[in-house]
mmCIF file of C-alpha atoms in Angstrom:
data_model
loop_
_atom_site.group_PDB
_atom_site.id
_atom_site.type_symbol
_atom_site.label_atom_id
_atom_site.label_comp_id
_atom_site.label_asym_id
_atom_site.label_seq_id
_atom_site.Cartn_x
_atom_site.Cartn_y
_atom_site.Cartn_z
ATOM 1 C CA MET A 17 113.642 112.354 81.174
ATOM 2 C CA ASN A 18 112.577 114.950 83.732
ATOM 3 C CA ARG A 19 109.046 114.926 85.017
ATOM 4 C CA ARG A 20 106.937 117.298 83.041
ATOM 5 C CA ALA A 21 103.479 118.851 83.107
ATOM 6 C CA LEU A 22 102.110 119.438 79.648
ATOM 7 C CA THR A 23 98.891 121.403 79.782
ATOM 8 C CA LEU A 24 96.363 120.211 77.279
ATOM 9 C CA GLY A 25 94.079 123.223 77.553
ATOM 10 C CA ALA A 26 95.039 124.447 74.100
ATOM 11 C CA LEU A 27 94.236 121.115 72.534
ATOM 12 C CA ALA A 28 90.772 120.441 71.156
ATOM 13 C CA VAL A 29 89.368 117.088 72.113
ATOM 14 C CA SER A 30 87.628 116.049 68.942
ATOM 15 C CA GLY A 31 84.522 113.913 68.791
ATOM 16 C CA ALA A 32 81.987 113.005 71.385
ATOM 17 C CA LEU A 33 83.125 112.508 74.983
ATOM 18 C CA ALA A 34 81.104 109.869 76.764
ATOM 19 C CA LEU A 35 82.416 106.647 78.176
ATOM 20 C CA THR A 36 79.850 104.245 76.863
ATOM 21 C CA ALA A 37 81.601 101.619 78.983
ATOM 22 C CA CYS A 38 80.270 98.098 79.038
ATOM 23 C CA GLY A 39 76.695 98.498 77.933
ATOM 24 C CA SER A 40 74.861 95.560 79.401
ATOM 25 C CA ASP A 41 77.936 93.322 79.340
ATOM 26 C CA ASP A 42 80.008 93.970 82.452
ATOM 27 C CA THR A 43 80.293 90.371 83.493
ATOM 28 C CA GLY A 44 83.685 89.340 82.246
ATOM 29 C CA THR A 45 82.485 87.887 78.971
ATOM 30 C CA LYS A 46 85.223 87.710 76.359
ATOM 31 C CA SER A 47 85.027 90.230 73.580
ATOM 32 C CA ASN A 48 85.747 89.183 70.045
ATOM 33 C CA GLY A 49 84.410 92.166 68.233
ATOM 34 C CA GLY A 50 80.624 91.933 68.339
ATOM 35 C CA GLY A 51 77.956 94.041 69.880
ATOM 36 C CA SER A 52 79.149 97.501 68.925
ATOM 37 C CA SER A 53 77.012 100.094 67.258
ATOM 38 C CA ALA A 54 80.057 101.776 65.767
ATOM 39 C CA SER A 55 80.353 101.666 62.024
ATOM 40 C CA ALA A 56 82.970 99.459 60.472
ATOM 41 C CA SER A 57 86.396 100.938 59.950
ATOM 42 C CA ASN A 58 88.159 101.268 56.640
ATOM 43 C CA THR A 59 90.008 97.998 57.094
ATOM 44 C CA GLY A 60 92.346 98.833 54.237
ATOM 45 C CA SER A 61 94.203 101.220 56.565
ATOM 46 C CA ILE A 62 94.984 98.466 59.081
ATOM 47 C CA LYS A 63 98.463 96.958 58.854
ATOM 48 C CA CYS A 64 98.585 93.393 60.124
ATOM 49 C CA ASP A 65 102.400 93.181 59.864
ATOM 50 C CA ASN A 66 102.333 89.355 59.873
ATOM 51 C CA ALA A 67 100.543 89.287 63.230
ATOM 52 C CA LYS A 68 98.937 85.981 64.175
ATOM 53 C CA GLY A 69 97.668 84.007 67.136
ATOM 54 C CA GLN A 70 95.642 84.927 70.208
ATOM 55 C CA LEU A 71 95.964 88.206 72.079
ATOM 56 C CA GLN A 72 94.711 88.124 75.667
ATOM 57 C CA ALA A 73 93.942 91.347 77.503
ATOM 58 C CA SER A 74 91.726 92.386 80.410
ATOM 59 C CA GLY A 75 90.827 95.210 82.756
ATOM 60 C CA SER A 76 88.729 98.361 82.504
ATOM 61 C CA SER A 77 85.081 97.695 81.848
ATOM 62 C CA ALA A 78 84.717 101.356 80.882
ATOM 63 C CA GLN A 79 86.393 100.859 77.513
ATOM 64 C CA LYS A 80 84.748 97.588 76.499
ATOM 65 C CA ASN A 81 82.499 99.047 73.803
ATOM 66 C CA ALA A 82 85.494 100.830 72.305
ATOM 67 C CA ILE A 83 87.440 97.574 72.345
ATOM 68 C CA ASP A 84 84.496 95.831 70.688
ATOM 69 C CA ALA A 85 84.452 98.373 67.856
ATOM 70 C CA TRP A 86 88.212 98.186 67.407
ATOM 71 C CA VAL A 87 88.350 94.385 67.493
ATOM 72 C CA LYS A 88 85.524 94.091 64.977
ATOM 73 C CA ALA A 89 87.352 96.279 62.473
ATOM 74 C CA TYR A 90 90.813 94.895 63.188
ATOM 75 C CA THR A 91 89.954 91.202 62.965
ATOM 76 C CA ALA A 92 88.058 91.809 59.715
ATOM 77 C CA ALA A 93 91.401 92.868 58.252
ATOM 78 C CA CYS A 94 93.770 90.655 60.252
ATOM 79 C CA LYS A 95 92.050 87.293 60.148
ATOM 80 C CA ASP A 96 94.994 85.410 61.682
ATOM 81 C CA VAL A 97 94.603 87.269 65.002
ATOM 82 C CA GLN A 98 92.021 86.541 67.691
ATOM 83 C CA ILE A 99 91.650 89.173 70.416
ATOM 84 C CA ASN A 100 89.993 88.328 73.723
ATOM 85 C CA TYR A 101 89.367 91.284 76.041
ATOM 86 C CA ASN A 102 87.916 90.416 79.442
ATOM 87 C CA PRO A 103 86.333 93.451 81.226
ATOM 88 C CA THR A 104 87.229 92.320 84.750
ATOM 89 C CA GLY A 105 87.790 95.834 86.123
ATOM 90 C CA SER A 106 90.931 97.924 86.278
ATOM 91 C CA GLY A 107 92.401 96.369 89.419
ATOM 92 C CA ALA A 108 92.020 92.798 88.210
ATOM 93 C CA GLY A 109 93.343 93.772 84.785
ATOM 94 C CA VAL A 110 96.514 95.302 86.184
ATOM 95 C CA THR A 111 97.042 92.273 88.427
ATOM 96 C CA ALA A 112 96.653 89.879 85.498
ATOM 97 C CA PHE A 113 99.168 91.911 83.498
ATOM 98 C CA THR A 114 101.756 92.119 86.282
ATOM 99 C CA GLN A 115 101.435 88.344 86.714
ATOM 100 C CA GLY A 116 102.201 87.827 83.041
ATOM 101 C CA GLN A 117 98.759 86.498 82.119
ATOM 102 C CA THR A 118 97.905 89.115 79.472
ATOM 103 C CA ALA A 119 99.619 91.130 76.764
ATOM 104 C CA PHE A 120 98.211 94.406 78.083
ATOM 105 C CA ALA A 121 95.791 95.763 80.658
ATOM 106 C CA GLY A 122 93.099 98.396 80.416
ATOM 107 C CA SER A 123 92.932 100.670 83.447
ATOM 108 C CA ASP A 124 91.007 103.816 84.307
ATOM 109 C CA SER A 125 93.883 105.002 86.464
ATOM 110 C CA ALA A 126 97.619 104.990 85.841
ATOM 111 C CA LEU A 127 99.936 102.427 87.375
ATOM 112 C CA LYS A 128 100.627 102.881 91.067
ATOM 113 C CA PRO A 129 104.309 102.635 92.144
ATOM 114 C CA GLU A 130 103.827 99.161 93.586
ATOM 115 C CA ASP A 131 102.213 97.956 90.359
ATOM 116 C CA ALA A 132 105.001 99.491 88.297
ATOM 117 C CA THR A 133 107.525 97.615 90.432
ATOM 118 C CA ALA A 134 105.631 94.335 90.033
ATOM 119 C CA ALA A 135 105.382 94.870 86.271
ATOM 120 C CA LYS A 136 109.160 95.052 85.888
ATOM 121 C CA LYS A 137 109.410 91.313 86.496
ATOM 122 C CA THR A 138 106.886 90.648 83.742
ATOM 123 C CA CYS A 139 108.693 93.099 81.473
ATOM 124 C CA GLY A 140 112.097 91.488 81.940
ATOM 125 C CA GLY A 141 113.386 94.317 84.092
ATOM 126 C CA ASN A 142 111.959 97.000 81.819
ATOM 127 C CA ALA A 143 109.313 99.570 82.681
ATOM 128 C CA ALA A 144 105.593 99.261 82.028
ATOM 129 C CA ILE A 145 103.956 102.342 80.524
ATOM 130 C CA ASP A 146 100.537 104.002 80.526
ATOM 131 C CA LEU A 147 99.135 104.886 77.095
ATOM 132 C CA PRO A 148 95.897 106.958 77.243
ATOM 133 C CA MET A 149 93.313 105.887 74.630
ATOM 134 C CA VAL A 150 89.856 107.163 75.687
ATOM 135 C CA GLY A 151 88.321 109.553 78.227
ATOM 136 C CA GLY A 152 84.926 110.488 79.553
ATOM 137 C CA PRO A 153 82.591 111.587 82.357
ATOM 138 C CA ILE A 154 81.471 109.695 85.448
ATOM 139 C CA ALA A 155 77.815 110.262 86.255
ATOM 140 C CA VAL A 156 76.290 110.348 89.739
ATOM 141 C CA GLY A 157 73.126 108.373 89.080
ATOM 142 C CA PHE A 158 70.132 108.566 91.427
ATOM 143 C CA ASN A 159 66.661 107.115 91.939
ATOM 144 C CA VAL A 160 64.648 109.490 94.112
ATOM 145 C CA PRO A 161 60.866 109.070 93.826
ATOM 146 C CA GLY A 162 59.268 112.245 92.479
ATOM 147 C CA VAL A 163 62.581 113.954 91.686
ATOM 148 C CA ASP A 164 63.698 114.330 88.087
ATOM 149 C CA ASN A 165 66.386 116.978 88.514
ATOM 150 C CA LEU A 166 68.921 116.989 91.337
ATOM 151 C CA VAL A 167 71.864 119.250 92.153
ATOM 152 C CA LEU A 168 74.674 117.979 94.386
ATOM 153 C CA ASP A 169 78.057 119.341 95.387
ATOM 154 C CA SER A 170 81.136 117.353 96.333
ATOM 155 C CA SER A 171 80.718 117.953 100.069
ATOM 156 C CA THR A 172 77.180 116.567 100.026
ATOM 157 C CA ILE A 173 78.210 113.618 97.847
ATOM 158 C CA ALA A 174 81.049 112.818 100.261
ATOM 159 C CA LYS A 175 78.693 112.880 103.251
ATOM 160 C CA ILE A 176 76.169 110.689 101.427
ATOM 161 C CA PHE A 177 78.721 108.012 100.544
ATOM 162 C CA ASP A 178 80.267 108.191 104.029
ATOM 163 C CA GLY A 179 76.883 107.616 105.668
ATOM 164 C CA LYS A 180 76.672 111.079 107.241
ATOM 165 C CA ILE A 181 73.595 112.122 105.211
ATOM 166 C CA LYS A 182 70.962 109.429 105.501
ATOM 167 C CA THR A 183 67.705 110.684 103.945
ATOM 168 C CA TRP A 184 66.861 112.537 100.754
ATOM 169 C CA ASN A 185 65.159 115.408 102.585
ATOM 170 C CA ASP A 186 68.310 116.225 104.540
ATOM 171 C CA PRO A 187 68.795 120.010 104.948
ATOM 172 C CA ALA A 188 72.048 119.934 102.956
ATOM 173 C CA ILE A 189 70.271 118.458 99.941
ATOM 174 C CA LYS A 190 67.303 120.808 100.408
ATOM 175 C CA LYS A 191 69.623 123.814 100.330
ATOM 176 C CA LEU A 192 70.971 122.751 96.943
ATOM 177 C CA ASN A 193 67.481 121.951 95.608
ATOM 178 C CA PRO A 194 65.138 124.583 97.093
ATOM 179 C CA THR A 195 62.314 124.005 94.591
ATOM 180 C CA ALA A 196 62.392 120.194 94.634
ATOM 181 C CA THR A 197 59.927 118.089 96.611
ATOM 182 C CA LEU A 198 62.396 115.824 98.397
ATOM 183 C CA PRO A 199 60.994 112.715 100.110
ATOM 184 C CA SER A 200 62.089 111.318 103.449
ATOM 185 C CA THR A 201 63.203 108.163 101.633
ATOM 186 C CA LYS A 202 66.307 106.519 103.077
ATOM 187 C CA ILE A 203 69.425 106.973 100.944
ATOM 188 C CA GLN A 204 70.860 103.723 99.561
ATOM 189 C CA ALA A 205 74.437 104.449 98.482
ATOM 190 C CA PHE A 206 76.044 101.809 96.255
ATOM 191 C CA HIS A 207 79.778 101.446 95.554
ATOM 192 C CA ARG A 208 81.896 98.998 93.546
ATOM 193 C CA SER A 209 82.690 95.660 95.180
ATOM 194 C CA ASP A 210 85.608 95.062 92.810
ATOM 195 C CA GLU A 211 88.774 97.143 92.505
ATOM 196 C CA SER A 212 87.917 99.825 90.007
ATOM 197 C CA GLY A 213 89.544 102.756 88.259
ATOM 198 C CA THR A 214 86.118 104.402 88.317
ATOM 199 C CA THR A 215 86.188 104.225 92.120
ATOM 200 C CA ASP A 216 89.718 105.628 92.061
ATOM 201 C CA ASN A 217 88.670 108.627 89.972
ATOM 202 C CA PHE A 218 85.439 109.147 91.921
ATOM 203 C CA THR A 219 87.300 109.277 95.225
ATOM 204 C CA LYS A 220 90.072 111.453 93.770
ATOM 205 C CA TYR A 221 87.344 113.944 92.920
ATOM 206 C CA LEU A 222 86.087 113.874 96.519
ATOM 207 C CA ILE A 223 89.590 114.170 97.941
ATOM 208 C CA ALA A 224 90.399 117.133 95.698
ATOM 209 C CA THR A 225 87.155 119.015 96.183
ATOM 210 C CA ALA A 226 85.837 118.015 99.638
ATOM 211 C CA PRO A 227 88.859 117.095 101.786
ATOM 212 C CA ALA A 228 87.111 118.122 104.996
ATOM 213 C CA ASP A 229 84.330 115.629 104.353
ATOM 214 C CA TRP A 230 86.223 112.766 102.693
ATOM 215 C CA LYS A 231 89.065 111.607 104.926
ATOM 216 C CA TYR A 232 90.051 108.483 103.010
ATOM 217 C CA SER A 233 93.250 108.086 101.013
ATOM 218 C CA GLY A 234 91.512 106.815 97.876
ATOM 219 C CA GLY A 235 92.439 104.095 95.418
ATOM 220 C CA LYS A 236 90.754 101.383 93.384
ATOM 221 C CA ALA A 237 89.315 99.627 96.433
ATOM 222 C CA TRP A 238 86.388 101.251 98.248
ATOM 223 C CA GLN A 239 87.445 102.412 101.723
ATOM 224 C CA ALA A 240 84.441 104.048 103.382
ATOM 225 C CA GLN A 241 82.335 102.017 105.787
ATOM 226 C CA GLY A 242 78.673 101.257 105.236
ATOM 227 C CA GLY A 243 76.672 101.494 102.079
ATOM 228 C CA GLN A 244 76.068 98.597 99.706
ATOM 229 C CA SER A 245 78.175 97.169 96.907
ATOM 230 C CA ALA A 246 77.764 95.646 93.471
ATOM 231 C CA GLN A 247 80.054 94.201 90.828
ATOM 232 C CA GLY A 248 81.039 96.448 87.927
ATOM 233 C CA SER A 249 79.397 99.573 86.563
ATOM 234 C CA ALA A 250 76.519 97.530 85.166
ATOM 235 C CA GLY A 251 75.846 96.117 88.616
ATOM 236 C CA LEU A 252 75.746 99.575 90.174
ATOM 237 C CA ALA A 253 73.455 100.906 87.468
ATOM 238 C CA GLN A 254 71.079 97.980 87.908
ATOM 239 C CA GLN A 255 70.892 98.618 91.654
ATOM 240 C CA VAL A 256 70.117 102.311 91.123
ATOM 241 C CA LYS A 257 67.444 101.482 88.567
ATOM 242 C CA GLN A 258 65.627 98.990 90.792
ATOM 243 C CA THR A 259 66.130 100.561 94.254
ATOM 244 C CA PRO A 260 64.110 103.610 95.342
ATOM 245 C CA GLY A 261 66.413 105.996 97.184
ATOM 246 C CA ALA A 262 69.554 104.670 95.512
ATOM 247 C CA ILE A 263 72.589 106.656 94.373
ATOM 248 C CA SER A 264 75.850 105.524 92.781
ATOM 249 C CA TYR A 265 78.628 106.440 90.329
ATOM 250 C CA PHE A 266 79.310 104.984 86.884
ATOM 251 C CA GLU A 267 80.259 105.963 83.368
ATOM 252 C CA LEU A 268 77.796 108.275 81.667
ATOM 253 C CA SER A 269 76.334 105.664 79.341
ATOM 254 C CA TYR A 270 74.830 103.845 82.323
ATOM 255 C CA ALA A 271 72.777 106.927 83.193
ATOM 256 C CA ALA A 272 70.230 105.810 80.638
ATOM 257 C CA ASP A 273 67.156 103.600 80.444
ATOM 258 C CA GLY A 274 65.390 105.520 83.194
ATOM 259 C CA ILE A 275 68.420 106.415 85.334
ATOM 260 C CA LYS A 276 68.920 110.125 85.990
ATOM 261 C CA ALA A 277 72.254 111.874 86.610
ATOM 262 C CA ALA A 278 72.787 114.670 89.116
ATOM 263 C CA ASP A 279 74.076 118.090 88.081
ATOM 264 C CA LEU A 280 77.278 118.964 89.950
ATOM 265 C CA LYS A 281 77.856 122.320 91.608
ATOM 266 C CA THR A 282 81.351 123.694 91.003
ATOM 267 C CA ALA A 283 83.047 127.083 91.397
ATOM 268 C CA ALA A 284 81.178 128.181 88.258
ATOM 269 C CA ALA A 285 77.942 130.122 88.555
ATOM 270 C CA ALA A 286 75.621 127.337 87.395
ATOM 271 C CA PRO A 287 75.543 123.611 88.251
ATOM 272 C CA VAL A 288 77.002 121.439 85.493
ATOM 273 C CA LYS A 289 75.237 118.578 83.733
ATOM 274 C CA ALA A 290 76.993 115.291 83.004
ATOM 275 C CA THR A 291 77.292 115.596 79.234
ATOM 276 C CA VAL A 292 79.833 114.807 76.557
ATOM 277 C CA GLU A 293 80.627 118.432 75.843
ATOM 278 C CA ASN A 294 80.863 119.473 79.498
ATOM 279 C CA ALA A 295 83.287 116.679 80.344
ATOM 280 C CA THR A 296 85.438 117.667 77.358
ATOM 281 C CA LYS A 297 85.901 121.147 78.813
ATOM 282 C CA ALA A 298 87.416 119.708 81.978
ATOM 283 C CA ILE A 299 89.426 116.828 80.540
ATOM 284 C CA SER A 300 91.143 119.093 78.013
ATOM 285 C CA THR A 301 92.973 120.747 80.933
ATOM 286 C CA ALA A 302 94.655 117.494 82.033
ATOM 287 C CA LYS A 303 98.441 117.444 82.374
ATOM 288 C CA VAL A 304 100.959 114.770 81.409
ATOM 289 C CA VAL A 305 102.847 113.775 84.546
ATOM 290 C CA GLY A 306 104.481 110.520 83.397
ATOM 291 C CA THR A 307 108.192 110.280 82.697
ATOM 292 C CA GLY A 308 109.898 109.112 79.522
ATOM 293 C CA ASN A 309 107.375 107.340 77.319
ATOM 294 C CA ASP A 310 104.896 106.946 80.142
ATOM 295 C CA LEU A 311 101.925 109.217 79.399
ATOM 296 C CA ALA A 312 100.039 109.144 82.699
ATOM 297 C CA LEU A 313 97.761 112.167 83.046
ATOM 298 C CA LYS A 314 96.742 114.285 86.013
ATOM 299 C CA LEU A 315 93.086 115.187 85.608
ATOM 300 C CA ASN A 316 91.604 118.487 86.739
ATOM 301 C CA TYR A 317 88.821 117.753 89.235
ATOM 302 C CA LYS A 318 88.369 121.447 90.093
ATOM 303 C CA PRO A 319 87.618 123.196 86.791
ATOM 304 C CA THR A 320 86.313 126.738 87.146
ATOM 305 C CA ALA A 321 85.037 127.355 83.620
ATOM 306 C CA GLU A 322 81.301 127.574 83.082
ATOM 307 C CA GLY A 323 79.953 124.226 81.910
ATOM 308 C CA ALA A 324 83.081 122.208 82.755
ATOM 309 C CA TYR A 325 82.037 118.865 84.290
ATOM 310 C CA PRO A 326 84.511 118.004 87.055
ATOM 311 C CA LEU A 327 84.135 114.238 87.439
ATOM 312 C CA THR A 328 85.996 112.511 84.582
ATOM 313 C CA LEU A 329 88.341 109.617 83.851
ATOM 314 C CA VAL A 330 90.835 108.472 81.209
ATOM 315 C CA THR A 331 91.386 104.836 80.271
ATOM 316 C CA TYR A 332 94.935 103.638 79.591
ATOM 317 C CA GLU A 333 96.361 100.612 77.828
ATOM 318 C CA ILE A 334 99.198 99.373 80.048
ATOM 319 C CA LEU A 335 102.010 97.216 78.685
ATOM 320 C CA CYS A 336 105.770 96.751 78.669
ATOM 321 C CA GLU A 337 107.820 99.371 76.867
ATOM 322 C CA LYS A 338 110.384 96.637 76.215
ATOM 323 C CA GLY A 339 110.371 92.967 77.138
ATOM 324 C CA ASN A 340 106.968 92.035 75.715
ATOM 325 C CA LYS A 341 106.473 88.338 74.991
ATOM 326 C CA ALA A 342 107.797 87.407 71.575
ATOM 327 C CA ASP A 343 104.728 85.360 70.638
ATOM 328 C CA THR A 344 102.340 88.282 71.180
ATOM 329 C CA LEU A 345 104.505 91.298 70.339
ATOM 330 C CA ALA A 346 103.583 91.482 66.653
ATOM 331 C CA ALA A 347 99.840 91.293 67.340
ATOM 332 C CA THR A 348 100.092 93.747 70.241
ATOM 333 C CA LYS A 349 101.941 96.330 68.152
ATOM 334 C CA SER A 350 99.669 95.862 65.163
ATOM 335 C CA PHE A 351 96.444 96.165 67.182
ATOM 336 C CA LEU A 352 97.601 99.114 69.288
ATOM 337 C CA THR A 353 98.942 100.848 66.179
ATOM 338 C CA TYR A 354 95.467 100.614 64.701
ATOM 339 C CA ILE A 355 93.539 101.821 67.773
ATOM 340 C CA ALA A 356 95.879 104.797 68.181
ATOM 341 C CA SER A 357 95.700 105.662 64.476
ATOM 342 C CA GLU A 358 93.485 108.390 63.089
ATOM 343 C CA ASP A 359 91.096 105.754 61.783
ATOM 344 C CA GLY A 360 91.032 103.918 65.116
ATOM 345 C CA GLN A 361 90.481 107.088 67.097
ATOM 346 C CA ASN A 362 87.717 108.105 64.703
ATOM 347 C CA GLN A 363 85.938 104.886 65.679
ATOM 348 C CA LEU A 364 85.557 106.315 69.183
ATOM 349 C CA THR A 365 83.247 109.084 68.059
ATOM 350 C CA ALA A 366 80.767 106.609 66.579
ATOM 351 C CA ALA A 367 80.945 104.540 69.769
ATOM 352 C CA GLN A 368 80.405 107.669 71.931
ATOM 353 C CA TYR A 369 83.907 107.827 73.355
ATOM 354 C CA ALA A 370 86.481 110.620 73.212
ATOM 355 C CA PRO A 371 89.522 110.530 70.944
ATOM 356 C CA ILE A 372 92.744 111.481 72.720
ATOM 357 C CA PRO A 373 94.022 115.027 71.952
ATOM 358 C CA ALA A 374 96.326 115.218 68.934
ATOM 359 C CA GLU A 375 99.573 116.049 70.700
ATOM 360 C CA ILE A 376 99.220 113.153 73.129
ATOM 361 C CA ILE A 377 98.040 110.517 70.648
ATOM 362 C CA THR A 378 100.988 111.430 68.413
ATOM 363 C CA LYS A 379 103.322 110.506 71.270
ATOM 364 C CA VAL A 380 101.328 107.326 71.880
ATOM 365 C CA ARG A 381 101.810 106.303 68.239
ATOM 366 C CA SER A 382 105.541 106.924 68.415
ATOM 367 C CA THR A 383 105.838 104.880 71.595
ATOM 368 C CA ILE A 384 103.896 101.941 70.101
ATOM 369 C CA SER A 385 106.135 101.884 67.019
ATOM 370 C CA ASN A 386 109.159 101.377 69.294
ATOM 371 C CA LEU A 387 107.738 98.640 71.508
ATOM 372 C CA GLY A 388 110.009 95.680 71.940
#
């Protein structure tokens, strides 16, 4: 099938758009369905299809609360299936999948060519595919004494995380915040220590919008020198919360419990807040760039509409299109069929995630039904 670009701008992204991510559990603890605030699903709509046994999966910490909600509902209906999702981060999840250790991986960025090649061995010579399930905003969280509201642009963010801007009263930050009382506090920039799809999307945003100030090629591994690191989004959020002068990037849900998020200056007239609705405006303009049944998306990091938040991500479930292990295929298809269903996607709203637009999730459902 020829490569295509399907604009999603005409599609309404229903429900709330906020990657709640891992909550306080970003440590690799196995998920078996507890800890979600989402309401229970109508389990009568879940088809178990004789699925049984254990289903191992790992990867994106950003989707863990969604997985928790889904697993809770699914295992209430399909009592012969145990699902263990380990939120190890996107990079580790993809590696575990390509090494044949898991039935599927969660990743906040689509498979890279080298990963797709490695996955073919696991898939018996068949292709692995990216199936988008949830999306949401990445917040730029900060802890600046005496400052409650902060405006940043991509050039300034790039210079901060590359160590070129070192104090909070730097002229570049003052220019963006003329009425703020900015202290001379040293900036403490924190990045992920583990390979992360959040890092990948954060740096893609910098590459797309501030190429003169961010000279790195990007990817799941942090490339800039300097700064400090922490494990997982929860680790970054904890560092921002406890460190005066700190700044970092993580899913919107972590910008809570005393952590503030910067407004981002775009081509629009007014700076844009990191909110559910504002992220929806940008993510709805994503394009499908995968081939065949691969539904990898190209996100728009340079939206021009008023109120469109530019820094977003989409989480994919990655698995074999054909060649899945016989002992886990039934459970994989049954579980993914549920999470992609209308009922499963409706769970996302209660858990503060974004359902995938109708035209794309319809294709996801069709692809899942034909897994082999």
